[in-house]
Tab-separated table of C-alpha atoms and ligand atoms in Angstrom:
chain	number	residue	atom	x	y	z
A	1	MET	CA	23.824	-8.630	14.294
A	2	ARG	CA	21.989	-7.209	11.246
A	3	HIS	CA	21.585	-3.444	10.930
A	4	TYR	CA	18.988	-1.551	8.852
A	5	THR	CA	18.501	2.127	8.336
A	6	ILE	CA	14.864	3.091	8.196
A	7	ALA	CA	13.659	6.445	6.942
A	8	VAL	CA	10.653	7.681	8.951
A	9	ILE	CA	8.203	10.089	7.246
A	10	PRO	CA	5.249	10.520	9.532
A	11	GLY	CA	3.829	13.278	7.204
A	12	ASP	CA	0.307	14.696	8.005
A	13	GLY	CA	-2.556	14.198	10.448
A	14	ILE	CA	-2.805	10.890	12.096
A	15	GLY	CA	0.342	9.860	10.223
A	16	GLN	CA	2.287	11.378	13.174
A	17	GLU	CA	0.282	9.405	15.640
A	18	VAL	CA	0.351	5.910	14.087
A	19	ILE	CA	4.001	6.257	13.008
A	20	SER	CA	5.121	7.052	16.592
A	21	ALA	CA	3.043	3.908	17.748
A	22	GLY	CA	4.715	1.889	15.045
A	23	LEU	CA	8.197	2.978	16.132
A	24	GLU	CA	7.341	1.962	19.778
A	25	VAL	CA	6.379	-1.472	18.575
A	26	LEU	CA	9.401	-1.801	16.329
A	27	SER	CA	11.795	-0.776	19.109
A	28	VAL	CA	10.283	-3.430	21.552
A	29	LEU	CA	10.395	-5.983	18.751
A	30	SER	CA	14.085	-5.434	17.899
A	31	GLN	CA	14.942	-5.631	21.656
A	32	ARG	CA	13.078	-8.922	21.835
A	33	GLU	CA	14.595	-10.465	18.675
A	34	LYS	CA	18.139	-9.321	19.726
A	35	ASP	CA	19.626	-10.077	16.292
A	36	PHE	CA	18.884	-6.898	14.358
A	37	THR	CA	18.843	-3.176	14.951
A	38	LEU	CA	16.933	-0.416	13.339
A	39	GLN	CA	18.640	2.906	12.912
A	40	LEU	CA	15.994	5.608	12.330
A	41	LYS	CA	16.427	8.578	10.112
A	42	HIS	CA	13.649	11.126	10.617
A	43	PHE	CA	12.345	13.196	7.800
A	44	PRO	CA	9.969	16.199	8.571
A	45	TRP	CA	8.404	16.252	5.206
A	46	SER	CA	4.786	17.133	5.480
A	47	SER	CA	2.154	19.656	4.523
A	48	ALA	CA	3.183	21.816	7.455
A	49	TYR	CA	6.680	21.750	6.143
A	50	TYR	CA	5.499	22.577	2.689
A	51	LYS	CA	3.559	25.585	3.981
A	52	LYS	CA	6.636	26.845	5.579
A	53	ASN	CA	9.189	26.179	2.815
A	54	GLY	CA	7.241	25.858	-0.393
A	55	PHE	CA	8.273	22.398	-1.046
A	56	TYR	CA	7.694	18.886	0.393
A	57	ILE	CA	10.994	17.449	-0.587
A	58	PRO	CA	14.045	19.657	-0.378
A	59	GLU	CA	16.770	19.691	-2.940
A	60	GLY	CA	18.853	16.648	-2.609
A	61	GLY	CA	16.176	15.077	-0.421
A	62	LEU	CA	15.613	12.062	-2.595
A	63	ASP	CA	19.277	11.306	-2.867
A	64	GLU	CA	19.485	11.237	0.976
A	65	LEU	CA	16.375	9.061	1.163
A	66	ARG	CA	17.816	6.695	-1.326
A	67	GLN	CA	20.541	5.661	1.015
A	68	VAL	CA	18.192	3.861	3.481
A	69	ASP	CA	17.081	0.234	3.570
A	70	ALA	CA	13.323	0.965	3.861
A	71	ILE	CA	10.900	3.916	4.189
A	72	LEU	CA	8.182	3.966	6.801
A	73	PHE	CA	5.537	6.515	5.715
A	74	GLY	CA	2.532	7.876	7.593
A	75	ALA	CA	0.226	9.864	5.396
A	76	VAL	CA	0.067	12.937	3.265
A	77	GLY	CA	-2.851	15.274	2.816
A	78	ALA	CA	-4.112	18.330	4.626
A	79	PRO	CA	-7.281	20.345	4.529
A	80	ASP	CA	-5.612	23.600	3.450
A	81	VAL	CA	-3.400	22.160	0.705
A	82	PRO	CA	-5.039	20.913	-2.526
A	83	ASP	CA	-4.792	17.154	-2.499
A	84	HIS	CA	-3.130	16.944	-5.908
A	85	ILE	CA	-0.324	19.308	-4.651
A	86	SER	CA	0.416	17.143	-1.641
A	87	LEU	CA	0.270	13.923	-3.516
A	88	TRP	CA	2.461	15.149	-6.322
A	89	GLY	CA	4.708	16.875	-3.754
A	90	LEU	CA	5.512	13.948	-1.624
A	91	ARG	CA	4.106	10.541	-2.205
A	92	LEU	CA	4.343	10.229	-5.922
A	93	PRO	CA	7.896	11.546	-6.332
A	94	ILE	CA	8.951	8.661	-3.963
A	95	CYS	CA	6.865	5.979	-5.576
A	96	GLN	CA	7.723	6.921	-9.104
A	97	GLY	CA	11.248	8.214	-8.385
A	98	PHE	CA	12.278	5.055	-6.645
A	99	ASP	CA	10.477	2.834	-9.234
A	100	GLN	CA	8.265	1.298	-6.548
A	101	TYR	CA	6.147	-0.281	-9.230
A	102	ALA	CA	4.493	-3.031	-7.202
A	103	ASN	CA	2.048	-1.931	-4.628
A	104	VAL	CA	0.969	-4.820	-2.490
A	105	ARG	CA	-2.318	-4.356	-0.537
A	106	PRO	CA	-3.449	-7.332	1.538
A	107	ALA	CA	-6.942	-7.538	2.902
A	108	ARG	CA	-7.949	-10.135	5.538
A	109	VAL	CA	-10.433	-10.201	8.340
A	110	LEU	CA	-8.206	-10.441	11.457
A	111	PRO	CA	-9.313	-12.416	14.501
A	112	GLY	CA	-11.977	-10.566	16.573
A	113	ILE	CA	-12.878	-8.314	13.708
A	114	THR	CA	-16.205	-8.617	11.906
A	115	SER	CA	-16.638	-8.056	8.195
A	116	PRO	CA	-19.673	-5.878	7.466
A	117	LEU	CA	-20.624	-8.535	4.955
A	118	ARG	CA	-22.731	-11.384	6.132
A	119	GLU	CA	-20.500	-13.856	4.232
A	120	GLY	CA	-17.251	-11.749	4.513
A	121	GLN	CA	-15.290	-13.604	7.188
A	122	ASN	CA	-13.350	-15.539	4.671
A	123	ILE	CA	-11.815	-12.567	2.920
A	124	ASP	CA	-8.177	-13.127	2.387
A	125	TRP	CA	-7.051	-11.212	-0.674
A	126	VAL	CA	-4.004	-9.398	-1.968
A	127	VAL	CA	-4.544	-6.648	-4.391
A	128	ILE	CA	-1.484	-5.850	-6.599
A	129	ARG	CA	-1.605	-2.353	-7.777
A	130	GLU	CA	0.551	-1.056	-10.634
A	131	ASN	CA	2.196	1.917	-8.922
A	132	THR	CA	4.171	4.018	-11.413
A	133	GLU	CA	2.189	4.588	-14.601
A	134	GLY	CA	-1.362	4.105	-15.958
A	135	GLU	CA	-3.873	6.671	-14.772
A	136	TYR	CA	-1.354	8.236	-12.439
A	137	SER	CA	1.355	8.995	-15.095
A	138	GLY	CA	0.598	12.614	-14.750
A	139	SER	CA	0.364	13.163	-18.456
A	140	GLY	CA	-2.122	15.724	-19.674
A	141	GLY	CA	-2.720	19.288	-19.470
A	142	ARG	CA	-5.148	22.210	-19.252
A	143	ALA	CA	-5.571	25.049	-21.719
A	144	HIS	CA	-7.736	28.220	-21.808
A	145	ARG	CA	-8.115	28.234	-18.067
A	146	GLY	CA	-11.359	29.665	-16.792
A	147	LEU	CA	-12.647	30.353	-20.283
A	148	PRO	CA	-15.754	28.526	-21.687
A	149	GLU	CA	-13.308	26.885	-24.178
A	150	GLU	CA	-11.258	25.404	-21.353
A	151	VAL	CA	-10.083	21.876	-21.974
A	152	ALA	CA	-8.242	19.337	-19.805
A	153	THR	CA	-6.771	16.031	-20.762
A	154	GLU	CA	-5.666	13.238	-18.432
A	155	THR	CA	-3.914	10.501	-20.355
A	156	SER	CA	-3.318	7.057	-19.009
A	157	ILE	CA	0.040	5.624	-20.051
A	158	PHE	CA	0.573	1.904	-20.281
A	159	THR	CA	3.895	0.515	-21.378
A	160	ARG	CA	4.680	-3.029	-22.375
A	161	HIS	CA	7.540	-2.950	-19.872
A	162	GLY	CA	5.318	-1.564	-17.115
A	163	VAL	CA	2.532	-3.981	-17.634
A	164	GLN	CA	4.694	-7.025	-18.117
A	165	ARG	CA	6.575	-6.477	-14.795
A	166	ILE	CA	3.415	-5.998	-12.700
A	167	HIS	CA	1.822	-9.086	-14.151
A	168	ARG	CA	4.971	-11.072	-13.480
A	169	PHE	CA	4.961	-9.750	-10.005
A	170	ALA	CA	1.383	-10.674	-9.501
A	171	PHE	CA	1.953	-14.236	-10.757
A	172	GLU	CA	4.763	-14.585	-8.360
A	173	MET	CA	2.542	-13.397	-5.601
A	174	ALA	CA	-0.247	-15.722	-6.524
A	175	ASN	CA	2.296	-18.578	-6.688
A	176	SER	CA	3.530	-17.766	-3.148
A	177	ARG	CA	-0.027	-18.275	-1.834
A	178	ALA	CA	-1.940	-21.377	-1.107
A	179	ARG	CA	-4.836	-20.847	-3.526
A	180	LYS	CA	-2.616	-20.310	-6.577
A	181	HIS	CA	-5.259	-18.140	-8.023
A	182	LEU	CA	-4.968	-14.755	-9.912
A	183	THR	CA	-7.715	-12.442	-11.044
A	184	LEU	CA	-6.997	-9.969	-13.876
A	185	VAL	CA	-8.976	-6.842	-13.484
A	186	THR	CA	-9.358	-4.445	-16.482
A	187	LYS	CA	-11.973	-2.542	-18.360
A	188	SER	CA	-10.941	-3.650	-21.737
A	189	ASN	CA	-14.429	-3.626	-23.131
A	190	ALA	CA	-14.592	0.244	-22.970
A	191	GLN	CA	-11.005	1.102	-22.868
A	192	ARG	CA	-9.847	-0.639	-25.916
A	193	HIS	CA	-6.159	0.292	-26.080
A	194	GLY	CA	-4.288	0.266	-22.804
A	195	MET	CA	-6.629	-2.170	-21.047
A	196	VAL	CA	-6.495	-4.594	-24.036
A	197	LEU	CA	-2.672	-4.505	-23.811
A	198	TRP	CA	-3.058	-5.361	-20.108
A	199	ASP	CA	-5.162	-8.465	-21.121
A	200	GLU	CA	-2.823	-9.535	-23.815
A	201	ILE	CA	0.338	-9.362	-21.768
A	202	PHE	CA	-1.404	-11.080	-18.832
A	203	TYR	CA	-1.932	-14.125	-20.961
A	204	GLU	CA	1.593	-13.991	-22.393
A	205	VAL	CA	3.022	-14.048	-18.889
A	206	ALA	CA	0.533	-16.635	-17.733
A	207	LYS	CA	2.237	-19.246	-20.090
A	208	ASP	CA	5.119	-19.136	-17.597
A	209	TYR	CA	2.764	-20.084	-14.710
A	210	PRO	CA	0.652	-23.060	-15.742
A	211	GLN	CA	0.121	-23.970	-12.161
A	212	ILE	CA	-1.736	-20.678	-11.459
A	213	GLU	CA	-5.547	-20.559	-12.073
A	214	THR	CA	-6.553	-17.293	-13.740
A	215	GLN	CA	-9.698	-15.457	-14.327
A	216	ARG	CA	-10.514	-12.180	-16.028
A	217	ILE	CA	-13.158	-9.957	-14.589
A	218	LEU	CA	-14.035	-6.427	-15.577
A	219	VAL	CA	-13.522	-3.862	-12.878
A	220	ASP	CA	-17.226	-3.045	-12.382
A	221	ALA	CA	-18.062	-6.718	-12.137
A	222	VAL	CA	-15.281	-7.502	-9.716
A	223	THR	CA	-16.818	-5.041	-7.190
A	224	THR	CA	-19.899	-7.229	-7.065
A	225	ASN	CA	-17.880	-10.362	-6.669
A	226	MET	CA	-15.990	-8.726	-3.832
A	227	VAL	CA	-19.294	-8.134	-2.094
A	228	LEU	CA	-21.200	-11.207	-3.058
A	229	LYS	CA	-18.656	-13.985	-3.791
A	230	THR	CA	-15.715	-13.165	-1.467
A	231	GLY	CA	-14.419	-16.670	-1.672
A	232	SER	CA	-13.993	-16.513	-5.394
A	233	LEU	CA	-10.969	-14.111	-5.193
A	234	ASP	CA	-7.463	-14.458	-3.925
A	235	THR	CA	-4.850	-12.399	-5.664
A	236	LEU	CA	-5.931	-9.557	-7.886
A	237	VAL	CA	-3.908	-7.426	-10.239
A	238	ALA	CA	-5.158	-4.121	-11.561
A	239	SER	CA	-4.029	-0.850	-12.828
A	240	ASN	CA	-3.080	2.084	-10.611
A	241	LEU	CA	-6.495	3.671	-10.317
A	242	HIS	CA	-8.579	0.603	-10.463
A	243	ALA	CA	-6.544	-0.999	-7.739
A	244	ASP	CA	-6.640	2.231	-5.768
A	245	ILE	CA	-10.384	1.948	-5.573
A	246	LEU	CA	-10.689	-1.787	-5.179
A	247	SER	CA	-8.204	-1.697	-2.241
A	248	ASP	CA	-10.304	0.749	-0.281
A	249	LEU	CA	-13.263	-1.482	-0.840
A	250	ALA	CA	-11.267	-4.513	0.191
A	251	ALA	CA	-10.116	-2.707	3.359
A	252	ALA	CA	-13.649	-1.712	4.355
A	253	LEU	CA	-15.019	-5.196	3.698
A	254	SER	CA	-12.414	-6.719	5.863
A	255	GLY	CA	-13.419	-4.517	8.805
A	256	SER	CA	-11.920	-1.025	8.604
A	257	LEU	CA	-9.617	1.155	6.561
A	258	GLY	CA	-7.801	1.511	9.908
A	259	ILE	CA	-6.172	-1.910	9.585
A	260	ALA	CA	-5.112	-2.006	5.969
A	261	PRO	CA	-1.343	-1.955	5.221
A	262	THR	CA	0.572	-1.411	1.984
A	263	ALA	CA	3.983	-2.000	0.602
A	264	ASN	CA	5.284	0.136	-2.373
A	265	LEU	CA	7.989	-2.233	-3.600
A	266	ASN	CA	10.865	-1.858	-5.919
A	267	PRO	CA	11.254	-5.615	-6.181
A	268	GLU	CA	14.736	-5.460	-7.858
A	269	ARG	CA	15.935	-3.512	-4.772
A	270	ARG	CA	17.718	-0.867	-6.838
A	271	PHE	CA	15.917	1.681	-4.567
A	272	PRO	CA	14.406	1.479	-1.214
A	273	SER	CA	10.839	0.327	-0.820
A	274	MET	CA	8.194	2.337	1.038
A	275	PHE	CA	5.665	0.954	3.584
A	276	GLU	CA	2.536	2.745	4.668
A	277	PRO	CA	-0.912	2.357	6.170
A	278	ILE	CA	-3.550	2.949	3.454
A	279	HIS	CA	-5.817	5.118	5.530
A	280	GLY	CA	-4.414	8.655	4.919
A	281	SER	CA	-4.214	11.651	7.205
A	282	ALA	CA	-7.697	11.617	8.629
A	283	PHE	CA	-7.936	15.149	9.894
A	284	ASP	CA	-11.313	14.503	11.456
A	285	ILE	CA	-9.797	12.394	14.186
A	286	THR	CA	-6.216	13.920	14.268
A	287	GLY	CA	-4.968	14.733	17.819
A	288	LYS	CA	-7.719	12.743	19.500
A	289	GLY	CA	-5.527	9.736	20.261
A	290	ILE	CA	-7.932	7.273	18.687
A	291	ALA	CA	-6.364	6.480	15.361
A	292	ASN	CA	-6.015	2.681	14.739
A	293	PRO	CA	-2.420	1.832	14.792
A	294	ILE	CA	-3.042	-1.697	13.422
A	295	ALA	CA	-2.520	-0.651	9.814
A	296	THR	CA	0.841	0.765	10.712
A	297	PHE	CA	1.786	-2.402	12.713
A	298	TRP	CA	0.774	-4.657	9.786
A	299	THR	CA	2.605	-2.306	7.528
A	300	ALA	CA	5.741	-2.785	9.756
A	301	CYS	CA	5.291	-6.517	9.287
A	302	LEU	CA	5.516	-6.082	5.483
A	303	MET	CA	8.590	-4.023	6.013
A	304	LEU	CA	10.263	-6.553	8.208
A	305	GLU	CA	9.336	-9.371	5.663
A	306	HIS	CA	11.001	-7.265	2.884
A	307	LEU	CA	14.104	-6.805	4.926
A	308	GLY	CA	14.236	-10.504	5.421
A	309	GLU	CA	13.304	-10.472	9.127
A	310	VAL	CA	10.654	-13.066	8.677
A	311	GLN	CA	10.664	-14.308	12.419
A	312	ALA	CA	10.193	-10.833	13.643
A	313	ALA	CA	7.401	-10.139	11.212
A	314	GLN	CA	5.624	-13.323	12.326
A	315	ARG	CA	6.048	-12.402	15.984
A	316	LEU	CA	4.546	-8.988	15.332
A	317	MET	CA	1.678	-10.304	13.213
A	318	SER	CA	0.758	-12.865	15.881
A	319	ALA	CA	0.735	-10.131	18.553
A	320	ILE	CA	-1.514	-7.948	16.361
A	321	GLU	CA	-3.956	-10.880	15.916
A	322	LYS	CA	-4.019	-11.589	19.612
A	323	VAL	CA	-4.806	-8.012	20.373
A	324	THR	CA	-7.631	-7.762	17.716
A	325	ALA	CA	-9.012	-11.077	18.970
A	326	LYS	CA	-9.249	-9.680	22.554
A	327	LYS	CA	-11.435	-6.958	21.056
A	328	LEU	CA	-9.105	-4.198	22.006
A	329	HIS	CA	-10.587	-2.047	19.133
A	330	THR	CA	-10.391	1.524	18.312
A	331	PRO	CA	-13.601	3.422	17.431
A	332	ASP	CA	-13.262	2.663	13.622
A	333	LEU	CA	-13.847	-0.910	14.588
A	334	GLY	CA	-16.626	-0.143	17.000
A	335	GLY	CA	-14.563	-0.155	20.104
A	336	GLU	CA	-13.328	2.335	22.612
A	337	ALA	CA	-9.699	1.653	22.818
A	338	THR	CA	-7.073	4.436	22.201
A	339	THR	CA	-4.033	4.265	20.061
A	340	ALA	CA	-1.918	4.076	23.206
A	341	ILE	CA	-3.911	1.116	24.684
A	342	VAL	CA	-3.670	-0.905	21.491
A	343	THR	CA	-0.004	-0.056	21.129
A	344	GLU	CA	0.802	-1.069	24.720
A	345	ALA	CA	-1.063	-4.363	24.390
A	346	VAL	CA	0.857	-5.330	21.190
A	347	CYS	CA	4.146	-4.340	22.928
A	348	ASP	CA	3.287	-6.466	25.944
A	349	LEU	CA	2.549	-9.489	23.747
A	350	ILE	CA	5.828	-9.020	21.880
B	401	IPM	C1	-3.779	5.469	-1.652
B	401	IPM	C2	-4.337	6.826	-1.587
B	401	IPM	C3	-3.485	7.711	-2.395
B	401	IPM	C4	-3.644	7.312	-3.916
B	401	IPM	C5	-4.098	9.163	-2.306
B	401	IPM	C6	-3.637	9.752	-0.933
B	401	IPM	C7	-3.655	10.073	-3.360
B	401	IPM	O1	-5.683	6.873	-1.843
B	401	IPM	O2	-2.600	5.199	-1.369
B	401	IPM	O3	-4.602	4.476	-1.996
B	401	IPM	O4	-4.664	7.475	-4.566
B	401	IPM	O5	-2.689	6.731	-4.376
B	402	MG	MG1	-6.541	4.933	-2.171
């Protein structure tokens, strides 16, 4: 019997609803598999918690979180807390503090789901996002607040170490997939320092992977390829902000933001990795019971794979695909199913 401790941080908005759906599915799955158990550790960190206490993560909180095998995260963001406060209060301290530098964002059109693109059914991409530095380094400042002379700087930081390791990770990912194809996305025509470093290091790392076919496309151009030449892409690697934007596009093109999963990985396993649906807190539909739990279920698959529970991950993914194929869809996918109906259907199939 294998035992895993999972930290559960539902956070804000529909994060609560989809994580509780995800836990239901995981519980049925571990009973079905019989050879592993998940011990859950619940963390109440959220914007409501912040409004009450003045912090998202209490003192010593990260040390406690560090003990677990994986983190299942819902969403953070609330209408009455500035987004940069909630992001820097909860999500980024975990991603950056636990060196979760590789953010993996698969996008695929699941059975029964229709891409909004006429030629989009073949979408099967993985966006690899650098997750600890770049445009999200937090470097910069503001001076002369409120005055006409006010200035603000927002500096991207790219380090050889950081860029090298994300490229290596991306090549490994490309290598693990059938197409053996990797697209480098930068903006090295306009951004002539950091992005040129990205390009240079990419081709240094590429020497170790002669079996991988590569292409370099500027970030603006790759958006048109994502829409008009879906089949020309497989694995993509991009900086923190570029991949943030591209992964939302990828999710929408593959049917809905409500199905897109993500893994924030510390590949060396010095720290726990964190798994979350991409969609965010979605206050417009919070409490209505119609949030799509598929992103969280797929996220749970990524978590199980990371833990080495490959069979369970496959069983879960195949249950998800059978449910989407049956057109049990929540409103974001044009259907009328509720979170509970989709969850029950996935549990039954497991
Ligand atoms: C994401 C989200 C976050 C990000 C938001 C909530 C700050 O958009 O995970 O893609 O930009 O990193
Ligand atoms: Mg995003």
